[in-house]
Coordinates of C-alpha atoms in Angstrom, one line a residue:
Chain A
M1 CA 9.7 24.9 -23.8
S2 CA 10.7 27.6 -21.4
Q3 CA 8.0 27.1 -18.8
K4 CA 8.3 24.1 -16.6
P5 CA 5.2 21.8 -16.5
I6 CA 5.0 22.2 -12.7
D7 CA 4.5 26.0 -13.1
L8 CA 1.6 25.4 -15.4
I9 CA 0.0 23.1 -13.0
V10 CA 0.5 25.6 -10.1
Q11 CA -1.2 28.3 -12.2
A12 CA -4.1 26.1 -13.3
L13 CA -4.8 24.8 -9.7
Q14 CA -4.6 28.3 -8.2
Q15 CA -7.4 29.4 -10.5
K16 CA -9.5 26.5 -9.1
K17 CA -8.4 27.4 -5.5
I18 CA -6.9 24.0 -4.8
P19 CA -4.1 24.0 -2.3
F20 CA -1.2 22.6 -4.3
K21 CA 2.2 22.2 -2.8
P22 CA 5.1 21.8 -5.3
E23 CA 8.0 19.6 -4.2
G24 CA 10.7 20.0 -6.7
E25 CA 10.3 20.1 -10.4
T26 CA 8.4 17.0 -11.1
R27 CA 6.5 16.3 -7.9
G28 CA 3.7 17.9 -5.9
S29 CA 1.1 17.1 -3.4
I30 CA -2.5 18.2 -2.6
E31 CA -4.1 17.5 0.7
V32 CA -7.8 17.7 0.8
D33 CA -10.7 16.7 3.0
K34 CA -12.4 13.6 1.8
S35 CA -15.6 15.5 1.1
K36 CA -13.8 17.4 -1.5
L37 CA -12.0 14.4 -3.0
V38 CA -14.1 13.9 -6.1
E39 CA -14.3 17.6 -6.8
T40 CA -10.4 17.8 -6.7
A41 CA -10.0 14.7 -8.8
K42 CA -12.3 16.1 -11.5
A43 CA -10.3 19.4 -11.5
L44 CA -7.1 17.4 -11.9
K45 CA -8.5 15.4 -14.7
E46 CA -9.6 18.6 -16.5
I47 CA -6.0 19.8 -16.4
G48 CA -4.9 16.6 -18.2
F49 CA -4.0 14.1 -15.5
D50 CA -5.5 11.0 -17.0
H51 CA -4.6 8.1 -14.9
V52 CA -3.8 7.0 -11.3
K53 CA -0.6 5.2 -10.8
S54 CA -1.3 3.9 -7.3
V55 CA -3.8 4.0 -4.5
T56 CA -1.9 3.7 -1.2
G57 CA -3.3 3.5 2.2
T58 CA -1.1 4.1 5.2
D59 CA -2.2 3.2 8.7
Y60 CA -1.4 5.7 11.6
P61 CA -2.7 3.9 14.7
D62 CA -1.5 6.7 17.0
Q63 CA -3.8 9.1 15.3
S64 CA -6.6 6.5 14.8
R65 CA -6.8 7.3 11.1
I66 CA -5.6 6.1 7.7
Q67 CA -4.1 8.2 5.0
L68 CA -5.0 7.6 1.4
V69 CA -2.6 8.7 -1.3
Y70 CA -3.5 8.7 -5.0
H71 CA -0.5 9.2 -7.2
V72 CA -1.9 10.9 -10.3
S73 CA -0.1 11.4 -13.5
S74 CA -0.6 11.7 -17.2
Y75 CA 0.4 10.1 -20.5
D76 CA 0.7 13.5 -22.2
I77 CA 4.3 14.1 -23.2
Q78 CA 4.7 17.4 -21.2
L79 CA 2.6 16.5 -18.2
S80 CA 4.0 12.9 -17.9
R81 CA 7.1 14.3 -16.1
V82 CA 4.9 15.3 -13.1
I83 CA 3.4 13.0 -10.4
V84 CA 0.9 14.6 -8.1
A85 CA 0.1 13.0 -4.8
L86 CA -3.6 13.6 -3.9
K87 CA -3.9 12.9 -0.2
T88 CA -6.8 12.5 2.1
W89 CA -7.5 11.1 5.5
T90 CA -10.2 8.8 6.9
S91 CA -10.7 8.0 10.6
Y92 CA -11.2 4.6 12.1
K93 CA -14.8 5.6 13.1
E94 CA -15.8 6.3 9.6
M95 CA -13.9 4.1 7.2
S96 CA -15.3 5.2 3.9
V97 CA -14.3 7.6 1.2
P98 CA -16.1 8.3 -2.1
S99 CA -14.8 6.2 -5.0
L100 CA -12.9 7.8 -7.8
L101 CA -13.8 5.1 -10.2
P102 CA -16.2 7.4 -12.2
V103 CA -13.2 9.8 -12.7
W104 CA -10.4 7.4 -13.3
G105 CA -11.0 3.8 -14.3
S106 CA -7.4 3.0 -13.3
V107 CA -8.2 3.2 -9.6
W108 CA -10.1 -0.1 -9.8
T109 CA -7.4 -2.5 -8.7
G110 CA -6.0 0.0 -6.1
E111 CA -9.3 0.6 -4.4
R112 CA -10.1 -3.1 -4.2
E113 CA -6.7 -3.8 -2.7
T114 CA -7.0 -1.0 -0.2
Y115 CA -10.4 -2.3 0.8
E116 CA -9.2 -5.8 1.6
M117 CA -5.8 -4.8 3.1
L118 CA -6.9 -1.8 5.2
G119 CA -10.7 -2.0 5.4
V120 CA -11.4 1.3 3.8
T121 CA -14.7 1.2 1.9
F122 CA -15.0 3.1 -1.3
E123 CA -18.6 4.3 -1.8
G124 CA -19.8 3.9 -5.3
N125 CA -17.3 1.2 -6.3
P126 CA -19.4 -1.9 -7.2
D127 CA -16.5 -4.3 -6.7
M128 CA -15.9 -4.1 -3.0
R129 CA -14.8 -7.8 -2.7
R130 CA -11.5 -9.4 -1.9
L131 CA -9.0 -9.7 -4.6
F132 CA -5.7 -11.2 -3.3
L133 CA -6.6 -12.6 0.1
P134 CA -8.1 -16.1 0.4
E135 CA -11.9 -16.2 0.8
D136 CA -11.7 -17.6 4.4
F137 CA -9.2 -15.1 5.7
E138 CA -9.9 -14.1 9.2
G139 CA -8.7 -11.4 11.6
V140 CA -7.7 -7.8 11.3
Y141 CA -6.8 -6.2 8.0
P142 CA -3.3 -7.3 7.1
L143 CA -1.7 -3.9 6.3
R144 CA -2.9 -2.3 9.6
K145 CA -0.1 -1.9 12.0
S146 CA -2.1 -3.9 14.6
F147 CA -1.6 -7.0 12.4
K148 CA 1.5 -8.7 13.6
I149 CA 3.3 -11.3 11.6
R150 CA 3.6 -14.5 13.5
T151 CA 7.1 -15.9 13.4
E152 CA 8.1 -19.4 14.6
G153 CA 11.4 -18.3 16.1
L154 CA 13.2 -21.5 15.4
F155 CA 16.6 -20.1 16.2
V156 CA 15.6 -17.2 18.4
D157 CA 14.6 -17.6 22.0
K158 CA 12.4 -14.6 22.4
S159 CA 9.1 -14.5 20.5
S160 CA 8.9 -11.4 18.3
Chain B
M1 CA -18.0 -14.5 -42.1
E2 CA -21.2 -15.3 -40.2
I3 CA -20.6 -16.8 -36.8
D4 CA -23.4 -18.9 -35.3
V5 CA -23.3 -18.6 -31.5
V6 CA -25.1 -21.4 -29.8
P7 CA -26.8 -19.6 -26.9
I8 CA -25.8 -21.8 -24.1
S9 CA -24.5 -20.0 -21.0
G10 CA -22.1 -21.6 -18.6
E11 CA -19.3 -20.9 -16.2
L12 CA -15.8 -22.2 -16.3
N13 CA -12.8 -22.1 -14.1
V14 CA -9.5 -21.5 -15.9
G15 CA -6.8 -22.4 -13.5
P16 CA -5.2 -22.2 -11.0
Q17 CA -3.5 -25.2 -12.5
H18 CA -4.4 -24.5 -16.2
P19 CA -1.4 -24.3 -18.4
G20 CA -2.8 -21.0 -19.7
S21 CA -3.2 -19.4 -16.4
G22 CA -0.1 -19.7 -14.4
H23 CA -0.7 -19.4 -10.7
M24 CA -4.0 -17.7 -11.2
R25 CA -7.7 -18.5 -11.5
I26 CA -9.8 -16.9 -14.2
F27 CA -13.5 -17.4 -13.7
V28 CA -15.2 -16.9 -17.0
K29 CA -18.9 -16.7 -17.7
L30 CA -19.6 -18.0 -21.2
N31 CA -22.3 -17.6 -23.7
G32 CA -21.6 -20.0 -26.5
D33 CA -17.9 -19.4 -26.8
I34 CA -18.1 -15.7 -26.2
I35 CA -16.8 -14.6 -22.8
E36 CA -19.5 -12.5 -21.2
D37 CA -17.6 -11.7 -18.0
A38 CA -14.3 -12.6 -16.6
E39 CA -13.4 -12.6 -12.9
I40 CA -9.7 -12.6 -12.3
D41 CA -8.5 -14.2 -9.1
P42 CA -4.8 -13.7 -8.4
G43 CA -3.5 -14.3 -4.9
Y44 CA -2.4 -17.9 -5.1
V45 CA 1.2 -16.8 -4.8
H46 CA 0.8 -13.8 -2.5
R47 CA 3.9 -13.3 -0.5
A48 CA 3.0 -9.9 1.1
V49 CA 6.1 -7.9 0.2
E50 CA 4.4 -4.7 1.3
K51 CA 3.7 -6.1 4.8
L52 CA 7.2 -7.7 5.2
G53 CA 8.7 -4.4 4.0
E54 CA 7.4 -2.8 7.2
N55 CA 9.3 -5.4 9.3
R56 CA 12.7 -5.4 7.6
N57 CA 15.6 -3.0 7.4
Y58 CA 16.0 -1.1 4.1
M59 CA 19.0 -3.2 3.1
H60 CA 17.4 -6.5 3.9
L61 CA 14.5 -5.7 1.6
I62 CA 16.6 -5.7 -1.5
P63 CA 16.5 -9.5 -2.1
L64 CA 12.8 -9.4 -1.2
V65 CA 11.5 -6.7 -3.6
E66 CA 13.1 -8.4 -6.6
R67 CA 11.3 -11.7 -5.9
P68 CA 7.9 -10.8 -7.4
A69 CA 9.4 -10.8 -10.9
I70 CA 12.6 -12.9 -10.7
L71 CA 12.9 -12.8 -14.5
D72 CA 13.3 -9.1 -14.4
S73 CA 15.0 -8.7 -11.0
I74 CA 17.4 -5.9 -11.9
N75 CA 14.6 -3.5 -12.7
M76 CA 12.7 -4.4 -9.6
N77 CA 15.9 -3.8 -7.6
L78 CA 16.6 -0.6 -9.3
G79 CA 13.2 1.0 -8.8
Y80 CA 13.3 0.3 -5.0
I81 CA 16.9 1.7 -4.7
L82 CA 15.9 4.9 -6.6
A83 CA 13.2 5.5 -4.1
V84 CA 15.5 4.9 -1.1
E85 CA 18.1 7.1 -2.6
K86 CA 15.6 9.9 -2.9
I87 CA 15.0 9.7 0.8
L88 CA 18.7 9.3 1.7
N89 CA 19.7 12.0 -0.8
V90 CA 22.7 10.3 -2.1
D91 CA 24.6 11.1 -5.3
V92 CA 25.5 8.2 -7.6
P93 CA 28.8 8.2 -9.6
E94 CA 28.6 8.3 -13.3
R95 CA 30.1 4.9 -13.9
A96 CA 27.5 3.3 -11.5
Q97 CA 24.8 5.1 -13.5
Y98 CA 26.0 3.5 -16.7
L99 CA 26.3 0.1 -15.0
R100 CA 22.7 0.4 -13.8
S101 CA 21.4 1.1 -17.3
F102 CA 23.6 -1.7 -18.6
S103 CA 22.2 -4.4 -16.3
A104 CA 18.7 -3.0 -16.6
E105 CA 18.8 -3.4 -20.4
I106 CA 20.1 -6.9 -20.2
S107 CA 17.3 -7.7 -17.8
R108 CA 14.8 -6.1 -20.2
I109 CA 15.9 -8.3 -23.1
A110 CA 15.7 -11.4 -20.9
S111 CA 12.3 -10.4 -19.7
H112 CA 11.0 -9.8 -23.2
L113 CA 12.3 -13.1 -24.5
Y114 CA 10.6 -14.8 -21.6
G115 CA 7.4 -13.0 -22.4
M116 CA 7.5 -14.0 -26.1
G117 CA 8.4 -17.6 -25.1
I118 CA 5.3 -17.8 -22.8
L119 CA 3.1 -16.2 -25.5
A120 CA 4.4 -18.8 -28.0
I121 CA 3.6 -21.8 -25.8
F122 CA 0.2 -20.4 -24.9
I123 CA -0.8 -20.3 -28.6
G124 CA 0.8 -23.7 -29.3
H125 CA 4.1 -22.6 -30.9
S126 CA 6.6 -24.8 -29.0
T127 CA 9.6 -23.6 -31.0
G128 CA 9.1 -20.0 -29.9
F129 CA 8.9 -21.2 -26.3
M130 CA 12.2 -23.1 -26.6
W131 CA 14.0 -20.3 -28.5
G132 CA 12.8 -17.7 -26.0
F133 CA 14.1 -19.6 -23.1
G134 CA 17.3 -20.6 -24.9
D135 CA 18.1 -17.1 -26.0
R136 CA 17.3 -15.8 -22.6
E137 CA 20.0 -18.0 -21.1
V138 CA 22.6 -16.0 -23.0
W139 CA 21.7 -12.8 -21.2
V140 CA 21.2 -14.6 -17.9
Q141 CA 24.8 -15.8 -18.1
I142 CA 26.1 -12.3 -18.7
L143 CA 24.2 -11.2 -15.5
E144 CA 25.7 -14.2 -13.7
V145 CA 29.2 -13.2 -14.6
L146 CA 28.5 -9.5 -13.8
T147 CA 26.7 -9.9 -10.5
G148 CA 27.5 -13.3 -9.2
A149 CA 23.9 -14.6 -9.2
R150 CA 21.8 -16.1 -12.0
I151 CA 18.5 -14.5 -11.6
T152 CA 18.0 -12.8 -8.2
N153 CA 21.0 -10.5 -8.6
S154 CA 20.6 -7.9 -5.8
Y155 CA 23.2 -6.0 -7.8
I156 CA 22.1 -2.4 -7.2
I157 CA 22.7 -0.9 -3.7
P158 CA 22.1 2.6 -2.4
G159 CA 24.8 4.9 -3.8
G160 CA 26.0 2.6 -6.6
V161 CA 26.3 -1.0 -7.7
R162 CA 28.1 -4.0 -6.1
R163 CA 30.6 -5.0 -8.8
D164 CA 32.5 -3.4 -11.6
L165 CA 32.5 -4.3 -15.3
T166 CA 35.2 -6.8 -16.2
P167 CA 36.7 -7.4 -19.6
T168 CA 35.0 -10.8 -19.6
V169 CA 31.6 -9.2 -19.3
V170 CA 32.3 -6.8 -22.1
E171 CA 33.5 -9.6 -24.4
M172 CA 30.5 -11.8 -23.6
T173 CA 28.1 -8.9 -24.2
K174 CA 29.7 -8.1 -27.6
K175 CA 29.3 -11.8 -28.6
A176 CA 25.7 -11.9 -27.3
I177 CA 24.8 -8.7 -29.2
S178 CA 25.9 -10.2 -32.5
Y179 CA 24.3 -13.5 -31.7
M180 CA 21.0 -11.8 -30.8
R181 CA 21.1 -9.7 -34.0
K182 CA 21.4 -12.9 -36.0
K183 CA 18.7 -14.6 -34.0
M184 CA 16.3 -11.7 -34.4
K185 CA 16.1 -12.4 -38.1
D186 CA 15.2 -16.0 -37.3
W187 CA 12.6 -14.9 -34.8
E188 CA 11.1 -12.6 -37.4
R189 CA 10.9 -15.4 -39.9
I190 CA 9.6 -18.2 -37.7
F191 CA 7.5 -16.2 -35.2
L192 CA 6.4 -12.8 -36.3
N193 CA 5.8 -13.6 -39.9
N194 CA 4.3 -16.9 -39.1
P195 CA 0.7 -17.0 -40.5
N196 CA -0.5 -19.0 -37.5
I197 CA 0.8 -16.5 -35.1
K198 CA -0.7 -13.7 -37.1
A199 CA -4.1 -15.4 -37.2
R200 CA -4.0 -15.9 -33.4
L201 CA -2.9 -12.4 -32.5
Q202 CA -4.1 -9.9 -35.1
D203 CA -7.3 -8.1 -34.3
V204 CA -7.5 -10.0 -31.0
G205 CA -7.9 -8.1 -27.7
I206 CA -8.0 -4.7 -29.3
M207 CA -7.4 -1.8 -26.8
T208 CA -7.9 1.6 -28.2
R209 CA -5.8 4.6 -27.1
E210 CA -8.6 6.0 -24.9
Q211 CA -9.2 2.7 -23.2
A212 CA -5.5 2.1 -22.6
I213 CA -5.3 5.5 -20.9
D214 CA -8.4 5.1 -18.8
W215 CA -7.5 1.5 -17.7
G216 CA -4.0 2.7 -16.7
A217 CA -2.2 0.2 -18.9
A218 CA 1.6 0.2 -18.7
G219 CA 4.6 -0.5 -20.8
P220 CA 4.5 -2.4 -24.1
N221 CA 0.7 -2.8 -23.7
L222 CA 0.3 1.0 -23.6
R223 CA 2.7 1.6 -26.5
G224 CA 1.0 -1.0 -28.6
S225 CA -2.1 1.2 -28.3
G226 CA -0.4 4.3 -29.7
V227 CA 0.6 6.2 -26.5
Y228 CA 4.1 7.5 -26.5
Y229 CA 5.1 7.1 -22.9
D230 CA 8.2 5.5 -21.4
A231 CA 9.5 6.2 -17.9
R232 CA 13.0 6.2 -19.3
K233 CA 12.1 9.3 -21.4
A234 CA 9.6 10.9 -19.0
E235 CA 12.0 10.9 -16.0
P236 CA 15.4 9.7 -17.1
Y237 CA 17.3 7.7 -14.4
G238 CA 20.6 5.8 -14.7
A239 CA 22.4 6.9 -17.9
Y240 CA 19.3 7.1 -20.1
S241 CA 19.5 10.9 -20.6
K242 CA 22.8 10.4 -22.3
L243 CA 21.9 7.5 -24.5
D244 CA 20.3 7.5 -27.9
F245 CA 17.3 5.2 -28.3
E246 CA 13.8 5.2 -29.6
I247 CA 10.5 4.2 -28.2
P248 CA 8.6 1.9 -30.6
V249 CA 4.9 2.8 -30.7
Y250 CA 2.1 1.0 -32.7
K251 CA -1.4 2.2 -33.3
E252 CA -3.3 -1.0 -33.8
G253 CA -3.6 -1.9 -30.1
D254 CA -4.1 -5.7 -30.8
G255 CA -2.0 -8.6 -29.5
Y256 CA 0.2 -8.5 -32.5
A257 CA 1.1 -4.8 -32.0
R258 CA 2.0 -5.5 -28.4
T259 CA 4.3 -8.4 -29.5
L260 CA 5.9 -6.1 -32.1
V261 CA 6.6 -3.4 -29.6
R262 CA 8.4 -5.9 -27.4
F263 CA 10.3 -7.3 -30.3
E264 CA 11.5 -3.9 -31.3
E265 CA 12.4 -2.9 -27.8
I266 CA 14.9 -5.8 -27.8
E267 CA 16.6 -4.2 -30.8
Q268 CA 16.7 -0.8 -29.1
S269 CA 18.1 -2.4 -25.9
L270 CA 20.9 -3.9 -28.1
R271 CA 21.7 -0.5 -29.4
I272 CA 21.8 0.9 -25.8
L273 CA 24.2 -1.9 -24.7
E274 CA 26.5 -1.1 -27.6
Q275 CA 26.6 2.6 -26.6
I276 CA 27.2 1.8 -23.0
I277 CA 30.2 -0.4 -23.8
K278 CA 31.6 2.3 -26.0
D279 CA 30.9 5.3 -23.7
I280 CA 31.2 4.1 -20.2
P281 CA 33.4 6.5 -18.1
E282 CA 36.0 5.5 -15.7
G283 CA 35.5 6.1 -12.0
Q284 CA 34.0 4.9 -8.8
I285 CA 31.0 2.6 -8.6
L286 CA 29.9 3.6 -5.1
S287 CA 29.1 7.0 -3.7
D288 CA 32.0 8.6 -1.8
R289 CA 29.9 8.9 1.3
F290 CA 29.6 5.1 1.6
F291 CA 32.9 4.2 0.0
K292 CA 34.9 6.0 2.7
Q293 CA 33.2 3.8 5.4
I294 CA 34.7 0.6 4.0
P295 CA 37.6 -0.5 6.2
P296 CA 41.0 -0.1 4.3
T297 CA 42.0 -3.8 4.7
R298 CA 38.7 -4.9 3.0
L299 CA 39.2 -2.3 0.3
K300 CA 42.6 -3.6 -0.5
K301 CA 41.4 -7.2 -0.7
W302 CA 38.2 -6.8 -2.6
W303 CA 38.1 -3.5 -4.4
E304 CA 41.7 -3.4 -5.6
G305 CA 41.8 -7.1 -6.2
Q306 CA 38.5 -8.0 -7.7
K307 CA 36.7 -4.7 -8.2
R308 CA 34.0 -5.6 -5.8
I309 CA 32.3 -3.6 -3.1
V310 CA 32.1 -5.2 0.3
L311 CA 29.3 -3.4 2.1
P312 CA 30.3 -1.1 4.9
G313 CA 28.9 -2.0 8.4
Y314 CA 26.7 1.1 8.5
Y315 CA 24.7 -0.4 5.6
A316 CA 22.7 -3.0 7.5
S317 CA 20.8 -0.6 9.6
F318 CA 21.0 3.0 8.2
R319 CA 18.3 5.3 9.3
P320 CA 17.1 7.7 6.6
P321 CA 15.5 11.0 7.5
K322 CA 11.8 11.4 7.7
G323 CA 10.1 11.8 4.4
E324 CA 8.5 10.1 1.5
A325 CA 9.6 9.3 -2.1
I326 CA 8.1 8.0 -5.2
S327 CA 10.2 6.6 -8.0
R328 CA 9.4 5.1 -11.3
V329 CA 11.4 2.9 -13.7
E330 CA 10.5 1.3 -16.9
A331 CA 10.8 -2.4 -16.2
G332 CA 10.4 -5.1 -18.8
R333 CA 6.7 -5.3 -18.6
G334 CA 6.1 -1.6 -18.1
E335 CA 6.2 1.1 -15.6
L336 CA 7.2 0.1 -12.0
V337 CA 6.4 2.5 -9.2
Y338 CA 7.7 2.5 -5.7
Y339 CA 6.4 4.7 -2.9
V340 CA 8.4 4.6 0.3
V341 CA 7.4 6.5 3.5
S342 CA 10.1 6.8 6.1
D343 CA 9.5 7.7 9.7
G344 CA 13.1 8.0 10.6
S345 CA 13.6 4.5 11.8
A346 CA 15.6 1.7 10.2
K347 CA 12.6 0.2 8.6
P348 CA 10.3 1.8 6.1
Y349 CA 7.0 2.9 7.6
R350 CA 5.2 2.0 4.4
L351 CA 6.4 0.4 1.2
R352 CA 4.2 0.4 -1.8
M353 CA 5.1 -1.3 -5.0
I354 CA 2.9 -1.0 -8.1
T355 CA 4.1 -3.5 -10.6
P356 CA 3.1 -3.4 -14.3
S357 CA 1.3 -6.7 -14.0
Y358 CA -0.7 -5.4 -11.2
R359 CA -2.0 -2.7 -13.5
A360 CA -2.6 -5.3 -16.2
I361 CA -5.3 -7.0 -14.0
Y362 CA -7.9 -4.4 -14.8
V363 CA -6.8 -4.3 -18.5
M364 CA -7.1 -8.0 -18.9
K365 CA -10.5 -8.2 -17.2
N366 CA -11.8 -5.6 -19.6
L367 CA -10.2 -7.0 -22.7
L368 CA -11.5 -10.5 -22.0
K369 CA -15.1 -9.3 -22.0
G370 CA -16.6 -10.0 -25.4
A371 CA -13.7 -12.0 -26.6
R372 CA -13.9 -15.6 -27.8
Y373 CA -12.9 -18.2 -25.4
A374 CA -10.2 -19.5 -27.7
D375 CA -8.6 -16.0 -27.6
L376 CA -8.3 -16.0 -23.8
V377 CA -4.7 -17.4 -23.9
S378 CA -3.7 -15.0 -26.8
I379 CA -4.9 -12.0 -24.8
Y380 CA -3.3 -13.3 -21.6
G381 CA 0.0 -14.0 -23.3
S382 CA 0.1 -10.8 -25.4
L383 CA -0.3 -8.7 -22.2
D384 CA 2.9 -10.3 -20.9
Y385 CA 1.1 -10.8 -17.6
F386 CA 3.1 -12.5 -14.8
P387 CA 0.8 -13.5 -11.8
P388 CA 3.4 -13.5 -9.1
E389 CA 4.3 -10.0 -10.0
A390 CA 0.7 -8.9 -9.9
D391 CA 0.0 -10.1 -6.3
R392 CA 3.4 -9.3 -5.0

C-alpha cells in the first residue's frame, strides 16, 4: 500500500474537523475539551479504532488539574500500526468526565482504576467502585502527587 | 442433553486462598450451578509499581517493572526499555536487537509452558502441571547462563543488553530446541489429544470475534477468537522484522482454541530461535553513545574478558528530555503497553503499565457470566491469567 495509514486518519479526521496532531508514522494525538470527548470517541470508532489500550490519568498539582489520556488503537491489520492518544483535562473542582463505556467496552478496567487511584468520576459508568485498593483504604488518592510514600528510613537519617 | 437447573440462588467466595484463584478473590452469584454474575477482586498482591515508578530513577526501575510477571520478566523488561529509549532517542546495535528477540522468545516459551501447566492443574491433570514446570526449567536455565539470574533477569538496558551470547548458550539452546521438539509430540499426545482435556475445554468460555475486540482482549486470547493481531507484526521491535514466523489464529474462541494458539506459538518461537542462532550478526551490544562512557580499565576487564557490560556511571541518574512515549511488545500473555511521561528530571513523571492480564480482568468477568460453576477454573486457566500481573 502506497499511502501510509496515518495519512488516511489525518484525512478522515479533517473531514470531521477534529484537531489531530500526527507524531511520526504510527503515533498521533488529539486534545479535546471534555464536553466533546464522547463525540470525538464516536468519530474515532467510525474510522475503525475499535479498542482502548489504556486509560491513564496524570496529576498536575501545579495546574490543579488532571490529564486523562485514552490510547486508542485497532485490531484491523492496516490501522493496528497506529496508536492515537485522545487527551482531555479535568480540574480539581469538577472531577468528572463522561464515561466512554458505551463507545468502547475495553475502558471498563481503566476507568475503574483511574477512579480509585485519582478520584476522577466517570459519569455513566455503573461500576464506580474500588477494584485494587482494600475496602478500608483511607486518605488521598494514591496516584495523586500529594500522596507521599511513607518510608521507614532504617539506614537513612533524614526522613524522606 | 436436557439439563435440570435446581433454582437455588446463592453466593460464593472463590479465593483468595482457593487453589483455582491464585491470589485473587472471585465473588460469584450462583443460580443452581450457573454463574449469574461474577465480581473479580484482584488487589491482594498490589505492589504499586506505577506509584513507585514516580519515586525511582529510570535505571532503578528496571528490576521493579519485571516483578509483576516474574515468569515472563524479559518481556516486561523489554517493553519498559523500549519506551525509555523512545524518550532518550537512542539507537540500538543490530546484535543487541537480535539478542533481545532471542531472550524474549525464550521467555515466551517459558511463560507458555507455565500457563499450560497451571491450566493442567486447574482441571486436574497433574502430569501436565509437572511437565510444564519441568520443561520450563530447561529454558530458565538458558536464561540463567545468558543473563546471570534465574528469573528476574534485568537483562535489557537502554541502548542494548548486558551480556553477549556465549558458545555455551548457543550449545544449550540447540539442545533445548531438539528436546522441546521431541517433547511437543508428547504434549500433544498426553495433553492436547486427551479426551478429558477436550471435554473440559472445548465449547467452554466461548468469546466471539466481536466480543474479543470490544472487551479489549490481548494475546493468545484474542488470536483464539480469530483476530490476526500481534504486536511483533504490527510494530516490529527487536529483530522481528527480519525473522520469518507465523501467527497462529483459531476461529473457535473457546478454551481449547486458546490453548492451541499457545501451543503453536511455542513451535514458532523455536523456529525464531533457530533463525537467530544462524543469522545473528557480529558487533557491539551497547549503543556507542553509552559504550564510550565506560572507563577503559573496566572495559578491558569485563568486556574484553567476559563479554559483559559494566554500566557507565552516567546510567544511574540520566535525565531524559521532556516528552512522552508509548511502547508495545508482545509478551507471553499478550500485548504489553508502557506509557512513560518525562518532565526532564531523573525520575519518570508518570509511568503507566498495561499488562495483558490487566486487560483479561474484564474478559474473564464477562466470560464467567452464564458459565457453569465447574467451568470457572477452565475459563480462568485458559485465559492464562496471572493475578500479580493484573494488579501490578
